[in-house]
Short mmCIF file of C-alpha atoms (C1' of nucleotides) in Angstrom, two decimals:
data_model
loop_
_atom_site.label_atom_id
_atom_site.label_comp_id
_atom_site.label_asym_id
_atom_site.label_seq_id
_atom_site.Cartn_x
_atom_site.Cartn_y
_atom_site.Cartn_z
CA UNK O 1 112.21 111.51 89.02
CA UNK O 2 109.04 111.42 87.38
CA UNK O 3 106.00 108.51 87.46
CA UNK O 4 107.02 106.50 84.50
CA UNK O 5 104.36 103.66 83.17
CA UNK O 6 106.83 101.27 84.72
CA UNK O 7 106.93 102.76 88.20
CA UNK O 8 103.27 103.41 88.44
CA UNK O 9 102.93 99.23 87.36
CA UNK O 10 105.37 98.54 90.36
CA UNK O 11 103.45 101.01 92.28
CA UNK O 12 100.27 99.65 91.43
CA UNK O 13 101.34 95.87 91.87
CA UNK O 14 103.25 96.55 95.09
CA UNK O 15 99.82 98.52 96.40
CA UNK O 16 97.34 95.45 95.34
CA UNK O 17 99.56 93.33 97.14
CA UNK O 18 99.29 95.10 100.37
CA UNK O 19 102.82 96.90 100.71
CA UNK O 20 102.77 100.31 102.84
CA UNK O 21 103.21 103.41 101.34
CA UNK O 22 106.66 103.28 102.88
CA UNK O 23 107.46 100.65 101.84
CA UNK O 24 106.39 101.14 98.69
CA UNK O 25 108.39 104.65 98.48
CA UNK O 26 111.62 102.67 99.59
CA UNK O 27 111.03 100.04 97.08
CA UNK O 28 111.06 102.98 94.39
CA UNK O 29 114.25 104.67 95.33
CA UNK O 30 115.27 107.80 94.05
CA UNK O 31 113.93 110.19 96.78
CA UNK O 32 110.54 108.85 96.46
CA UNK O 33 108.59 110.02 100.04
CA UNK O 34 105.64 107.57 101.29
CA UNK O 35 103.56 111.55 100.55
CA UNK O 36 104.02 110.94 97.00
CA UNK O 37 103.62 107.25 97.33
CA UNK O 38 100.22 108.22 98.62
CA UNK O 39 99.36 111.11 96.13
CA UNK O 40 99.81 108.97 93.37
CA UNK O 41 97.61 106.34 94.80
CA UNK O 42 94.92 108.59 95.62
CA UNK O 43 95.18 110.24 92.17
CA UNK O 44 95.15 106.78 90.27
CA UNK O 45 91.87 106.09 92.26
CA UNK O 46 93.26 102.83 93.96
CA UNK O 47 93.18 104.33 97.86
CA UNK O 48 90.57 101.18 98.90
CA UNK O 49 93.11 98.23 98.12
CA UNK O 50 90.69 95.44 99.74
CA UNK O 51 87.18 95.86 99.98
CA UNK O 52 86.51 97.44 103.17
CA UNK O 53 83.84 99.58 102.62
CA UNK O 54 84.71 103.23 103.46
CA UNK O 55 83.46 105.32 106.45
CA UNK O 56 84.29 108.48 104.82
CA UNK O 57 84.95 109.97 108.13
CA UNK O 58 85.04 113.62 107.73
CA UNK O 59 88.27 115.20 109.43
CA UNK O 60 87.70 118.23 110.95
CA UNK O 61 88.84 121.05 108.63
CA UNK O 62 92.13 121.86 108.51
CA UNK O 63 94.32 124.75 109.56
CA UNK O 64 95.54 127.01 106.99
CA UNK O 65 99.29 126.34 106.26
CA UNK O 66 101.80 128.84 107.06
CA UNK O 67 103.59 130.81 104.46
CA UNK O 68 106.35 129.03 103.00
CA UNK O 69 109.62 130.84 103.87
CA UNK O 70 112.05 128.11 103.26
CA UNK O 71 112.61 126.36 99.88
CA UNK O 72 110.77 123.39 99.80
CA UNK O 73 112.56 120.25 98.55
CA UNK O 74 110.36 119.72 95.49
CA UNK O 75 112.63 121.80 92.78
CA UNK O 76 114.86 119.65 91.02
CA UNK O 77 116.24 116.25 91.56
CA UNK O 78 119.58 115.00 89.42
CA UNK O 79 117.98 113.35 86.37
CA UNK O 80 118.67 109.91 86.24
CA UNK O 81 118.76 107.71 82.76
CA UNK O 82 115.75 104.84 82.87
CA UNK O 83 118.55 102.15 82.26
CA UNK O 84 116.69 99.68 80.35
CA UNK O 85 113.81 99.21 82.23
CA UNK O 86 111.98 99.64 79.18
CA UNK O 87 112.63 95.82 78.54
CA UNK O 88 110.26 95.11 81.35
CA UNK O 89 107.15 96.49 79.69
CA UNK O 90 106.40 93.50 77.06
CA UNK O 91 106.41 91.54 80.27
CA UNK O 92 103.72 93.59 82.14
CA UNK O 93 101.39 94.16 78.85
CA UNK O 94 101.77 90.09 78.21
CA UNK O 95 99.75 89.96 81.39
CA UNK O 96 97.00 91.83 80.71
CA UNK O 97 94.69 89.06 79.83
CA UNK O 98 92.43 87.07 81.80
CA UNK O 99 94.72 84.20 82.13
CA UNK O 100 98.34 84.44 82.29
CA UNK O 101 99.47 82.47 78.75
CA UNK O 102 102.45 80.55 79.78
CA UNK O 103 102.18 78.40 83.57
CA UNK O 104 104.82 75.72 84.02
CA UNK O 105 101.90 72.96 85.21
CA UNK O 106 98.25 73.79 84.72
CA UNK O 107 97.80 72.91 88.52
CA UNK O 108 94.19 73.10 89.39
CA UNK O 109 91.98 75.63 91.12
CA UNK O 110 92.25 75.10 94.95
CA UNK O 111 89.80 77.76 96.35
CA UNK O 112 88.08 77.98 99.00
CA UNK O 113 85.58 80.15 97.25
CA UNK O 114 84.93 78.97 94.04
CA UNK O 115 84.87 82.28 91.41
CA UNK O 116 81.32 82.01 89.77
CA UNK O 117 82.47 83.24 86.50
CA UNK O 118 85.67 82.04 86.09
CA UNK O 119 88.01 85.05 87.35
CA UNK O 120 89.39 85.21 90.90
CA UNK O 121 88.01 88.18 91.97
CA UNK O 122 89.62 90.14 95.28
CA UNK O 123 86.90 88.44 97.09
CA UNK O 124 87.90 84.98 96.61
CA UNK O 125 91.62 85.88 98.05
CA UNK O 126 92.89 83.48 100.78
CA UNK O 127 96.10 82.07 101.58
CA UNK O 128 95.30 79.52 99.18
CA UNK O 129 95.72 81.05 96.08
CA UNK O 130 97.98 83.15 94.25
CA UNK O 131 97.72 87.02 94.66
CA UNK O 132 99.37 88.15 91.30
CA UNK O 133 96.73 90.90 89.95
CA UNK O 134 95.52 90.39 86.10
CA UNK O 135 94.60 93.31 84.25
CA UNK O 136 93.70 97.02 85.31
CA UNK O 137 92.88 97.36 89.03
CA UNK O 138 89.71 100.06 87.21
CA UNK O 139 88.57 97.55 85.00
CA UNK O 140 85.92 94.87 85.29
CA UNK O 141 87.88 92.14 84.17
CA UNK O 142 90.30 92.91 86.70
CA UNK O 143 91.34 89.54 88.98
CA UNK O 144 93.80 87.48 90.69
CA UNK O 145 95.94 84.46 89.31
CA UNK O 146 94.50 82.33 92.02
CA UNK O 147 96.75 79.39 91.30
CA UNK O 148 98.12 77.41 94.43
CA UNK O 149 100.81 79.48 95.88
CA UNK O 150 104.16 78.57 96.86
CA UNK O 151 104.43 78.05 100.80
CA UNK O 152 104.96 80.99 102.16
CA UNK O 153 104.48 83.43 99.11
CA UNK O 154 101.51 85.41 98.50
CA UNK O 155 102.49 84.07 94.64
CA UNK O 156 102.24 80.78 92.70
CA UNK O 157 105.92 79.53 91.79
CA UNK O 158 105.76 81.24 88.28
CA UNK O 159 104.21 84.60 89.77
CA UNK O 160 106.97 84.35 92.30
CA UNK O 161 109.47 84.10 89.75
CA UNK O 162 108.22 87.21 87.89
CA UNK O 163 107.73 88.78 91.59
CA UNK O 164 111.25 88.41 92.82
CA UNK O 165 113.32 88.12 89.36
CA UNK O 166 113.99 91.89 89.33
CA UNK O 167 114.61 92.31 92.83
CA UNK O 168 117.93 90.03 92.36
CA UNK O 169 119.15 91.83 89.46
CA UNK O 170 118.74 95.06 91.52
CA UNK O 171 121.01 93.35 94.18
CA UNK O 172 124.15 94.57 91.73
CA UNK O 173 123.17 97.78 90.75
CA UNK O 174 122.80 99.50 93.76
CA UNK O 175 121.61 103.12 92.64
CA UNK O 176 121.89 105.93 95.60
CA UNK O 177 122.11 109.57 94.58
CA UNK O 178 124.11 111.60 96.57
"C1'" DC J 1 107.82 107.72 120.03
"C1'" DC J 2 107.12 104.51 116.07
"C1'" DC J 3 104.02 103.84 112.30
"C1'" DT J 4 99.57 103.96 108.99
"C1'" DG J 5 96.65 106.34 105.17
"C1'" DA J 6 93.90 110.91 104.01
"C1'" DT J 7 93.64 115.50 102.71
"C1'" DT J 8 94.81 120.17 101.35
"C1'" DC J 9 96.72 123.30 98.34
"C1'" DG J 10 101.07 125.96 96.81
"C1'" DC J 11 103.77 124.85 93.27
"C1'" DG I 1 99.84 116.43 88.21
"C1'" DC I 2 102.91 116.50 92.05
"C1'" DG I 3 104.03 116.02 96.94
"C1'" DA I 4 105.24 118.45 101.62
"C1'" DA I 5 102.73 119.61 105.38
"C1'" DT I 6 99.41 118.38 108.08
"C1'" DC I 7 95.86 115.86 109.71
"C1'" DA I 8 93.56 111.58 112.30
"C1'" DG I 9 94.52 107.56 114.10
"C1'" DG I 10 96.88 102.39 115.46
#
DNA sequence: CCCTGATTCGC
DNA sequence: GCGAATCAGG
């Protein structure tokens, strides 16, 4: 299996909203470890997901690894067709603007901190408002829906929609290799 | 022990 | 670029 634009978006969404590399790796199926959860994260420059400012703690240096008699498991993996998950990516791309185009009521801004220029930024995240990330994580007009979220979800009730939409169609297509 | 992310480096 | 092995730590 192979990083696919669609599986780095689910990465990348599933990282901004706070998921463990784990989890994240379970989430993606198909053999994915929490390693390469975490390679990809560090190589797609997202590691800091809020903004604690990093200590940059130097480990001490590290042993050098052992010669590798065994086969490691990275060779080949049973290639898998992308059912249709190409039909997603209109979705993801429609979101790429500063404001999501289509919300069911224009409810109003509840924030505790008020965004100066207009965008939720990651700074102005609370329980209070939506957590759906706009945009490119790298980019300066990244940002957060920051609608009122539905009780209990770190979305508003259309980002929860588009949150949890795939996950029921993925209840009858249960993929395991094996 | 369970888990977390961070880093190195053979592939 | 990828990710197992290994690290430091909660």
């Amino acid at each position: 299996m192979s990083w696919t634009d669609e599986r780095v978006e689910l990465l990348k969404r599933l990282w901004t909203e706070g998921l463990s590399a784990s989890q994240i790796a379970g989430r993606l199926g198909n053999g994915v470890t929490r390693n390469a959860v975490i390679g990809k994260v560090h190589r797609l420059n997202l590691s800091g997901r809020v903004q604690q400012q990093r200590v940059a703690a130097p480990r001490a240096p590290r042993k050098q690894r052992e010669p590798s008699l065994a086969p490691r498991a990275g060779g080949s993996m049973p290639s898998m067709p992308t059912a249709g998950s190409s039909a997603l990516k209109p979705m993801m791309r429609a979101e790429t603007h500063i404001r999501p185009a289509a919300i069911p009521e224009p409810q109003p801004l509840r924030l505790v901190d008020l965004p100066k220029d207009g965008r939720v930024t990651i700074l102005h995240l609370s329980d209070k408002t939506c957590k759906w990330p706009i945009g490119d994580p790298g980019s300066e007009e990244f940002c957060f829906c920051g609608h009122g979220p539905r009780e209990g979800s770190p979305y508003c009730e259309y980002h929860a929609r588009l949150a949890y939409q795939p996950l029921q169609d993925r209840r009858n297509r249960k993929v395991n290799f094996g």
